[in-house]
GROMACS .gro file of C-alpha atoms in nm:
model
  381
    1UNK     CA    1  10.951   8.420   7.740
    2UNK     CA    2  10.749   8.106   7.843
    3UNK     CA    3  10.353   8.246   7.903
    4UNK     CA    4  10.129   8.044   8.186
    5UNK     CA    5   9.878   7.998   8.137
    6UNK     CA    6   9.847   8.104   7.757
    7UNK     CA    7   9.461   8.170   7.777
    8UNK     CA    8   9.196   8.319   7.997
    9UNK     CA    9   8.832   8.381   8.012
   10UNK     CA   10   8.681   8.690   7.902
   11UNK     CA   11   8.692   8.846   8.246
   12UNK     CA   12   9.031   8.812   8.319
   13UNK     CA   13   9.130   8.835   8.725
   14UNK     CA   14   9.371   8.509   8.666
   15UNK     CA   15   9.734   8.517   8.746
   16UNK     CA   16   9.982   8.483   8.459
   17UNK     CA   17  10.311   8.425   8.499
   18UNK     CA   18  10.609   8.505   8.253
   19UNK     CA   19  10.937   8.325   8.275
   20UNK     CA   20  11.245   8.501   8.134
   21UNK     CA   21  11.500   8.370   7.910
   22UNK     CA   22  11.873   8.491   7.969
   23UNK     CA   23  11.839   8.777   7.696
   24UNK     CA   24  11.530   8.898   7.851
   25UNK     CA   25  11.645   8.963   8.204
   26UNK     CA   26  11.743   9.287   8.293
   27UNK     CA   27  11.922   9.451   8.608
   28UNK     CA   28  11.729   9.491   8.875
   29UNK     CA   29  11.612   9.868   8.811
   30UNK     CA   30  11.465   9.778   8.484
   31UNK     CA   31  11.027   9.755   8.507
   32UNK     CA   32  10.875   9.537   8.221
   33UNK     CA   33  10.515   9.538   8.081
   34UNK     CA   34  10.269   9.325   7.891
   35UNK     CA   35  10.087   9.463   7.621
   36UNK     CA   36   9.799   9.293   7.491
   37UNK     CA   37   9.712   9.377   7.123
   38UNK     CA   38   9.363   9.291   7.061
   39UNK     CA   39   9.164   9.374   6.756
   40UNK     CA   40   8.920   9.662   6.904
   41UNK     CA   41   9.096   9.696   7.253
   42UNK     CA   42   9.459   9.690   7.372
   43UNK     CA   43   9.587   9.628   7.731
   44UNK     CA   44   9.933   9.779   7.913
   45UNK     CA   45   9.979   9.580   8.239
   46UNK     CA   46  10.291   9.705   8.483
   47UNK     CA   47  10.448   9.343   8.648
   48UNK     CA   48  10.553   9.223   8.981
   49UNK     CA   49  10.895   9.073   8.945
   50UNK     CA   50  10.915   8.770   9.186
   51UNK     CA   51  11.249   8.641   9.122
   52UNK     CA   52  11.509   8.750   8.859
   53UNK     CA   53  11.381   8.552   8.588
   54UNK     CA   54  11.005   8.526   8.675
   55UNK     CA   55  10.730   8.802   8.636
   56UNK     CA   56  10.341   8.850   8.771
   57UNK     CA   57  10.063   8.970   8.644
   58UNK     CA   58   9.694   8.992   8.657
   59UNK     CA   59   9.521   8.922   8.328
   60UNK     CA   60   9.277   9.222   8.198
   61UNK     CA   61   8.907   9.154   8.148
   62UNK     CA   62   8.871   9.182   7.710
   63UNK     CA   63   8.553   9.266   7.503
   64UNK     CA   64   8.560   8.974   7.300
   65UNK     CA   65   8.661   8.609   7.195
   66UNK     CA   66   8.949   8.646   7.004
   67UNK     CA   67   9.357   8.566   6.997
   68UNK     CA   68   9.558   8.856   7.094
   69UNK     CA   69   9.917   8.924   7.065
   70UNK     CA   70  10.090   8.957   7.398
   71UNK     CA   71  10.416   9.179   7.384
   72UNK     CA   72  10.657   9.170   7.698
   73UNK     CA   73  10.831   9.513   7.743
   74UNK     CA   74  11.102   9.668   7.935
   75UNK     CA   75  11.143  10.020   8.066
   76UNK     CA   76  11.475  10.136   8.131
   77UNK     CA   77  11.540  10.339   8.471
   78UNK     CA   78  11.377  10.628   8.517
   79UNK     CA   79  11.541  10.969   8.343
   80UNK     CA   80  11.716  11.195   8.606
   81UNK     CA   81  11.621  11.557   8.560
   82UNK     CA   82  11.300  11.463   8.400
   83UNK     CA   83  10.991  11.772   8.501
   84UNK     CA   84  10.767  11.609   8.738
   85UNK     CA   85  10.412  11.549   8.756
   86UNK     CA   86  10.344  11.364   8.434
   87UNK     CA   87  10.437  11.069   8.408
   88UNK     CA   88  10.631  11.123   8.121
   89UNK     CA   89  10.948  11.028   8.253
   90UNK     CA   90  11.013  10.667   8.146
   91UNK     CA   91  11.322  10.533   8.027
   92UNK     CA   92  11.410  10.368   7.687
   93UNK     CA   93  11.068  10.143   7.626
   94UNK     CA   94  11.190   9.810   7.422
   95UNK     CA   95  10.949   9.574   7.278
   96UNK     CA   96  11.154   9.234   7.349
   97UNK     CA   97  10.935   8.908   7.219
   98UNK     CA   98  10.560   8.832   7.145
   99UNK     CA   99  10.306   8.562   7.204
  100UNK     CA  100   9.968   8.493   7.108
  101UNK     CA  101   9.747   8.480   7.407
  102UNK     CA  102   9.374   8.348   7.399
  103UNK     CA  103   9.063   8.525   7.531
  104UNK     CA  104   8.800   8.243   7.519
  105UNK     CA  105   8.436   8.254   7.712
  106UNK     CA  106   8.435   8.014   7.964
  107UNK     CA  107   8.115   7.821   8.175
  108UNK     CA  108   8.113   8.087   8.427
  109UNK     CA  109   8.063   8.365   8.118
  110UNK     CA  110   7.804   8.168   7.970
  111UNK     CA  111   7.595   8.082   8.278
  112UNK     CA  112   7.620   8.491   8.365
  113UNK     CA  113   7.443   8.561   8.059
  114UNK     CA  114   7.177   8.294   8.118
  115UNK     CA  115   7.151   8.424   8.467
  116UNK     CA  116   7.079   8.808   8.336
  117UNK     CA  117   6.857   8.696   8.026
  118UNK     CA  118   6.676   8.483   8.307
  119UNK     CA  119   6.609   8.774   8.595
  120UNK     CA  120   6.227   8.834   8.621
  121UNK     CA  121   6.166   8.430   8.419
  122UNK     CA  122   6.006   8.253   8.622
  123UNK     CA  123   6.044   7.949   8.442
  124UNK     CA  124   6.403   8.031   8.327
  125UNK     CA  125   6.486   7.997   8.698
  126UNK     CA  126   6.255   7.664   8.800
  127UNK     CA  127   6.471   7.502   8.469
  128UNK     CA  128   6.790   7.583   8.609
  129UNK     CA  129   6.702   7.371   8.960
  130UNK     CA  130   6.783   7.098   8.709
  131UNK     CA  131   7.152   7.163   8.804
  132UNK     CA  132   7.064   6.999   9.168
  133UNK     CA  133   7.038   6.672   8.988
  134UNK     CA  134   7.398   6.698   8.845
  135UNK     CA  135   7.587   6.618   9.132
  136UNK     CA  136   7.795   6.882   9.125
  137UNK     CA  137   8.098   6.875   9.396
  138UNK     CA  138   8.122   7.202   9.604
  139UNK     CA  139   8.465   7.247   9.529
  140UNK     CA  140   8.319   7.336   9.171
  141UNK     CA  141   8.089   7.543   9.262
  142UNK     CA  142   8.331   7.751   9.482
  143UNK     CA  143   8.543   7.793   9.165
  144UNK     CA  144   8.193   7.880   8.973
  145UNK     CA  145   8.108   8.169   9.241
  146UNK     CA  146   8.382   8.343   9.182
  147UNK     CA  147   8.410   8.335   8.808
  148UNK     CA  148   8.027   8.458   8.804
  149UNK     CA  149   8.081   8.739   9.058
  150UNK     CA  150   8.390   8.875   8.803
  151UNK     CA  151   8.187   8.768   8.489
  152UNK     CA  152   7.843   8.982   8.622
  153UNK     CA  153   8.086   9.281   8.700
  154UNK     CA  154   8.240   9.289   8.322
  155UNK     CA  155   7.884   9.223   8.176
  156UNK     CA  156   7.686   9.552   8.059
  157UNK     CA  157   7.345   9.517   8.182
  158UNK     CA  158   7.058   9.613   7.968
  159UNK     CA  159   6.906   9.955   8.072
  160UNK     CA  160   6.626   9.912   8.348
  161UNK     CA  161   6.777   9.568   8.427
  162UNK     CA  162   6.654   9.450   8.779
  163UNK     CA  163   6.659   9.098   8.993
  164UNK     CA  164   6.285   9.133   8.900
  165UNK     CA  165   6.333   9.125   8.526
  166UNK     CA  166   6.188   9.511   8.383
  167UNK     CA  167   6.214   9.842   8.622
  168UNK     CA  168   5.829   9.902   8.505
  169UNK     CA  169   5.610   9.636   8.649
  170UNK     CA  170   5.309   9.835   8.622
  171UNK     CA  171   5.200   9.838   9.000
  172UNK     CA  172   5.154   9.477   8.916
  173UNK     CA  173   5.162   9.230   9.297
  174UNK     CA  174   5.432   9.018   9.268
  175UNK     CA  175   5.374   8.635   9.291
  176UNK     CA  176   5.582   8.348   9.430
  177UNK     CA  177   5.853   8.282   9.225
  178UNK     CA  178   6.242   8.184   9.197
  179UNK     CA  179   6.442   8.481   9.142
  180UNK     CA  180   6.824   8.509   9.113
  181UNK     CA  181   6.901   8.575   9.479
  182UNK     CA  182   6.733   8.236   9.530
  183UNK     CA  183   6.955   8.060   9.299
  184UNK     CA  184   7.257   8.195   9.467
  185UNK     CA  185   7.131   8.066   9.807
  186UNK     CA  186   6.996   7.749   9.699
  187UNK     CA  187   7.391   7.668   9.611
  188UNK     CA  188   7.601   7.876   9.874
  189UNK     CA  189   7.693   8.120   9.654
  190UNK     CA  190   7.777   8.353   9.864
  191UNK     CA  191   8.010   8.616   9.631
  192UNK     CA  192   7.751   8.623   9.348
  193UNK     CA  193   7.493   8.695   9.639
  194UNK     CA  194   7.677   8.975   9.753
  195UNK     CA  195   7.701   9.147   9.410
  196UNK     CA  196   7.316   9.073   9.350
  197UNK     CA  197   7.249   9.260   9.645
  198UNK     CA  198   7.361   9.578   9.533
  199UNK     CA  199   7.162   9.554   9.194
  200UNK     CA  200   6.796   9.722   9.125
  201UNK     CA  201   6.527   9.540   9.317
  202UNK     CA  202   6.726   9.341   9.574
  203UNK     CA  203   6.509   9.453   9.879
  204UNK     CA  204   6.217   9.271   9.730
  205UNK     CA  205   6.359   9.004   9.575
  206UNK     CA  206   6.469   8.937   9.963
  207UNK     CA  207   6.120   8.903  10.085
  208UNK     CA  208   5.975   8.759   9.815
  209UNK     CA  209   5.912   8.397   9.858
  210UNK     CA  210   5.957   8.079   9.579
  211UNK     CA  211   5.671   7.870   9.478
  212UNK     CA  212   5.818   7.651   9.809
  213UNK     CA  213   5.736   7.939  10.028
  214UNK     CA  214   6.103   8.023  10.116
  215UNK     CA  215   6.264   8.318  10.126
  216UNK     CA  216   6.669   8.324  10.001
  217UNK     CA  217   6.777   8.323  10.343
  218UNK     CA  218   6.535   8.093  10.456
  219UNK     CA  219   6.661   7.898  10.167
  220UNK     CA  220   7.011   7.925  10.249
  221UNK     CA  221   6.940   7.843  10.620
  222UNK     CA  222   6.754   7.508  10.508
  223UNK     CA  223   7.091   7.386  10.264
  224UNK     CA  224   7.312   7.442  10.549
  225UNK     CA  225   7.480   7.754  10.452
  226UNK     CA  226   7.470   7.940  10.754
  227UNK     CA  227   7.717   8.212  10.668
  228UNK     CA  228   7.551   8.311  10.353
  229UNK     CA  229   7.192   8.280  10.555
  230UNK     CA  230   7.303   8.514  10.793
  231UNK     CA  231   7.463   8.784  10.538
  232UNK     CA  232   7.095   8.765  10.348
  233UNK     CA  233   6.866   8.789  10.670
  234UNK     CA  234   7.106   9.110  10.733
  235UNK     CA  235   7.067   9.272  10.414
  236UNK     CA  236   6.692   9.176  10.430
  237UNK     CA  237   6.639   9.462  10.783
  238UNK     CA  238   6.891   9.704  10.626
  239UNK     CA  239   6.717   9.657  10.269
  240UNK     CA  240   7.041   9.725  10.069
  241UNK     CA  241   6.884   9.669   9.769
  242UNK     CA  242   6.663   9.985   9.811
  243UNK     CA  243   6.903  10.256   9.809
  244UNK     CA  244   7.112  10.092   9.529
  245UNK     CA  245   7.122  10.284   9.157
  246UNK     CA  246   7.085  10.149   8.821
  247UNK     CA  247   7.412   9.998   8.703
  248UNK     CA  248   7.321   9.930   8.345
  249UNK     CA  249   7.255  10.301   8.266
  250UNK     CA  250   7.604  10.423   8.420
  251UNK     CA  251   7.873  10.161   8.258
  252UNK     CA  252   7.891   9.978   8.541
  253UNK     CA  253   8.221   9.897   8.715
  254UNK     CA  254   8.454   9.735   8.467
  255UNK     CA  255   8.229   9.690   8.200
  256UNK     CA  256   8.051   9.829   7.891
  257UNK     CA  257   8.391   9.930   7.727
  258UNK     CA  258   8.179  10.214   7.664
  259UNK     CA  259   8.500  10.482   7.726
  260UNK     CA  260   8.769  10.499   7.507
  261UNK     CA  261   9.030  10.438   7.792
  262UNK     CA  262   9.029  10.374   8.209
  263UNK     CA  263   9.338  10.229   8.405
  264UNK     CA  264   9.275   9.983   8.733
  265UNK     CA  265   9.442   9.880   9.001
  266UNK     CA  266   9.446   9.546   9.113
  267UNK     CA  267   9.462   9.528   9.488
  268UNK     CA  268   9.531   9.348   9.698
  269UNK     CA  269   9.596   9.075   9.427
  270UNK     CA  270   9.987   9.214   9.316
  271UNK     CA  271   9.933   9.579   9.320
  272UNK     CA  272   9.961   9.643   8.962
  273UNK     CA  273   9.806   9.823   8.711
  274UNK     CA  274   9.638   9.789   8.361
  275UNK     CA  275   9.527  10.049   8.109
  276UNK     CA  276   9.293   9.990   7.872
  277UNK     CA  277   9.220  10.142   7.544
  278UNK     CA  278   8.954  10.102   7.275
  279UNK     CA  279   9.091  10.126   6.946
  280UNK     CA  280   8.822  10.294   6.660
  281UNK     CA  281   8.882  10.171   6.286
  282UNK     CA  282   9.098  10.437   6.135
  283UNK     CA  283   9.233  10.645   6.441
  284UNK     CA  284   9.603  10.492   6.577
  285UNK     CA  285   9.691  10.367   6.917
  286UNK     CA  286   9.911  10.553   7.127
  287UNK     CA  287  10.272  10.417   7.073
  288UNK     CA  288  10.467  10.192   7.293
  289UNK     CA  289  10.634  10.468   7.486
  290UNK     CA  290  10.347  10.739   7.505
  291UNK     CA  291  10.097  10.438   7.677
  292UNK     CA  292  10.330  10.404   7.884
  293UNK     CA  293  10.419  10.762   7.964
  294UNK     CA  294  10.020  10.741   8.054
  295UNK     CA  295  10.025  10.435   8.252
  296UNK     CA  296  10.254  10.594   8.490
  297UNK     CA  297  10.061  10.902   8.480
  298UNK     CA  298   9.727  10.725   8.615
  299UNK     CA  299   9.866  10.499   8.832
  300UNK     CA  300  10.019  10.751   9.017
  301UNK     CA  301   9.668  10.958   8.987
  302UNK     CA  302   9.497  10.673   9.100
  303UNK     CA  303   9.703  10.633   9.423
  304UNK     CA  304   9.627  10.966   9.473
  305UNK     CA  305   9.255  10.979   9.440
  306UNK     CA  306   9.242  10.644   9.679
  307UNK     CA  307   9.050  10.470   9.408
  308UNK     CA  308   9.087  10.137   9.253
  309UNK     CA  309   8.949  10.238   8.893
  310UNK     CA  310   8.946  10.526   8.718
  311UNK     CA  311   8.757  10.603   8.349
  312UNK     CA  312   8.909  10.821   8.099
  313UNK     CA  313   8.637  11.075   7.893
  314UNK     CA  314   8.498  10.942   7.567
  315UNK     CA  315   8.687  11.279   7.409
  316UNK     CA  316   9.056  11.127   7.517
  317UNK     CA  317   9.307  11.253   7.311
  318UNK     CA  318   9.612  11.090   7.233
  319UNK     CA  319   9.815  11.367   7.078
  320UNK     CA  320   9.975  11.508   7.346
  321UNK     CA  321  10.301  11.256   7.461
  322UNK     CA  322  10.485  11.521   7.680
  323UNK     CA  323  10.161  11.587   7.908
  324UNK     CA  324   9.825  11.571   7.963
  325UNK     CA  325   9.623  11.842   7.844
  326UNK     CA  326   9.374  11.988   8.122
  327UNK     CA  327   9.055  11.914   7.915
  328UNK     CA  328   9.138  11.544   7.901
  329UNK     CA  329   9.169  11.476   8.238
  330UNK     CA  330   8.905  11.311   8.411
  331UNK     CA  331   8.646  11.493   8.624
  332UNK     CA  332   8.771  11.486   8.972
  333UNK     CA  333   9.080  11.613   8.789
  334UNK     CA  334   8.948  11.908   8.607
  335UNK     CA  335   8.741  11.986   8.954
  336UNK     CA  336   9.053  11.976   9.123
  337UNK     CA  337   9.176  12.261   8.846
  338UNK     CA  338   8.902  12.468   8.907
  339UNK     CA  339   8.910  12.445   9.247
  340UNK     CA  340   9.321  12.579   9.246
  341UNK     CA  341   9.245  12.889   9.026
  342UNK     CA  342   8.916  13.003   9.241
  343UNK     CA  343   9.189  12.984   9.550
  344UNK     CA  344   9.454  13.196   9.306
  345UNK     CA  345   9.178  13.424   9.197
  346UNK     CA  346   9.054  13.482   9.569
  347UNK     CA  347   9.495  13.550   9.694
  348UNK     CA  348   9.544  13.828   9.399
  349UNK     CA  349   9.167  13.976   9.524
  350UNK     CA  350   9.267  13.933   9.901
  351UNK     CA  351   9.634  14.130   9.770
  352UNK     CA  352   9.465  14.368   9.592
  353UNK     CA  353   9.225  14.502   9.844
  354UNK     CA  354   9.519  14.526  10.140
  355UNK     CA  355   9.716  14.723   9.887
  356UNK     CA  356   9.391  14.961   9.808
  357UNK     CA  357   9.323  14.955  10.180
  358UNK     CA  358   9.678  15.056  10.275
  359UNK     CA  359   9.682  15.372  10.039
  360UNK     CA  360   9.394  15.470  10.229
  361UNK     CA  361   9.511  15.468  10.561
  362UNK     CA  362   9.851  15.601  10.465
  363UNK     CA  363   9.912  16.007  10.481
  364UNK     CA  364   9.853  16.205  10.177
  365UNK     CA  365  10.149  16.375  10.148
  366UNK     CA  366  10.332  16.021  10.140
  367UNK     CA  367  10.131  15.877   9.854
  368UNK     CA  368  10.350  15.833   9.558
  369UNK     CA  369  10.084  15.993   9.351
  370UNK     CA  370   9.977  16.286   9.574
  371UNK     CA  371   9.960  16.621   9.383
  372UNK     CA  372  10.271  16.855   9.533
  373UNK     CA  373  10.194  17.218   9.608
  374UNK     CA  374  10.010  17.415   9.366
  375UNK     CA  375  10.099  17.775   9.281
  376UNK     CA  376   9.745  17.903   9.165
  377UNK     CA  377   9.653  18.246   9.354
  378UNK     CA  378  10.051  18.324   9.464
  379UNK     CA  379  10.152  18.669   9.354
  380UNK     CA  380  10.481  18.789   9.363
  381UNK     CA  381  10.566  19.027   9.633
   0.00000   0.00000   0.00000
């Protein structure tokens, strides 16, 4: 196979694209994979097959800089016969070449971490309007918005993280200053604006003016980004940023890696989907053909719940390759469970009590166990 491109930035959310060889291609019923093999984490991405010989996919987000081994697999069809309901049924799973792949962290990656080590630094921020004098075309900053809106989402933010630097501010007034909302309006950013706005402290970092006396949309408005001034002087009267929670206490939304597995779906890119697995020195992966046993079994359970991520319990077990065991399954799952035997418990009590309620009514001489006639106080004649 012939890998493009052959690396990607920590984040992932870039298209790769595999070209087949003439032993590689399969009929047309055949479904292939990628597995990346990391050192602590390891990727299973289902494919869109364009053309007979040419294969999409989007790249996974990884915890760390490192070169990674990227397998291309293919599933044969589908067993007939197989039970259904868990995913289990794939065909013969055949490991067919490798690669090495590169996770590297990019400009985008870096400048995330600046921006987050930088909320509630004043003079952080006034250092970084040093990037005005760069000259930097838009075009590159369009690219740049993007790759910080998916870099911020697969960053773990510290605990009590805010726009305003720490949650506890002591009552303290704030004072003029540049915060990050300002930074995203001062350059049109208008996708790393929208995921500010639904962080901790966003409703006052909208009001709050710089040491120029401008507000982010005011900002925005002045630089000539109207579309971004308008979407900021909206979310200023609904104050989004108020009702928001605390995103660096719950995982987040792909990042953290704090779970030891979670499988997501990535719409509307190619409609494919990726589990991802932590690996922990001295316990073994699942094989080849039980992750992907799973990977069927959560993509189907994600198309079910309507949701575009899901996150496996911390307690995942992998010992288990004909099903999933009920105490693994994640908690809309095991509420779903719970839910079905309350409604079986409630039938056998609604059966029970029209059974007790017909003996009742019914005559006592036609009761299976009525007594028949006794012969205490007959005498013979």
């Amino acid at each position: 196979m012939k890998l493009h491109p052959q690396q990607a930035p920590l984040y992932g959310q870039c298209l790769i694209t595999v070209r087949l060889n003439e032993e590689e291609e399969g009929e047309e019923d055949v479904e292939y994979f990628l597995l990346f093999a990391g050192s602590t984490q390891r990727h299973l991405s289902s494919t869109l097959r364009t053309s007979r010989d040419t294969l999409q996919a989007l790249c996974p987000a990884h915890d760390c800089s490192e070169t990674v081994q990227i397998s291309l697999c293919s599933v044969g069809p589908t067993v007939a016969g197989a039970p259904e309901g868990q995913g289990s049924s794939a065909g013969c799973v055949t490991q067919l070449t490798q690669q090495s792949f590169c996770f590297v962290q990019d400009q985008a990656f870096d400048i995330a971490q600046f921006l987050v080590s930088a909320a509630g630094r004043a003079d952080s921020l006034e250092g970084a309007l040093q990037l005005d004098e760069c000259q930097i075309p838009v075009e590159a900053w369009e690219r740049l918005d993007q790759g910080l809106e998916h870099a911020l989402q697969h960053l773990t933010l510290p605990p009590g993280w805010s726009l305003l630097g720490g949650r506890d501010r002591g009552g303290a007034e704030l004072v003029p200053q540049e915060t990050l909302l300002h930074f995203a309006a001062r350059r049109g950013l208008a996708r790393l604006a929208d995921f500010l706005l639904e962080q901790p402290a966003a409703g006052e970092a909208l009001r709050l003016d710089n040491r120029q006396g401008h507000t982010p949309a005011e900002l925005a408005a002045l630089r000539g980004h109207t579309h971004l001034s308008g979407v900021l002087t909206r979310a200023t009267t609904e104050e989004r940023g108020e009702r928001v929670t605390e995103r660096g206490t719950d995982g987040g939304t792909d990042g953290g890696f704090a779970l030891d597995a979670r499988v997501v779906c990535h719409l509307p890119d190619l409609n494919t989907h990726t589990l991802t697995v932590d690996t922990r020195p001295g316990r073994e992966p699942p094989t080849l053909q039980h992750a992907v046993k799973l990977h069927r079994y959560w993509s189907c359970r994600l198309q079910a719940e309507g949701v575009s991520s899901l996150k496996l319990q911390s307690d995942w077990r992998w010992t288990q390759p004909g099903s999933v065991d009920r105490e693994t399954q994640n908690r809309p799952a095991a509420r779903t469970q719970r839910r079905r035997r309350r409604r079986r418990r409630r039938r056998r009590r609604r059966r029970r009590r029209r059974r007790e309620t017909e003996i009742q009514r019914a005559p006592q001489n036609n009761r299976p166990w009525a007594p028949g006639p006794t012969t205490e106080g007959v005498t013979g004649g």
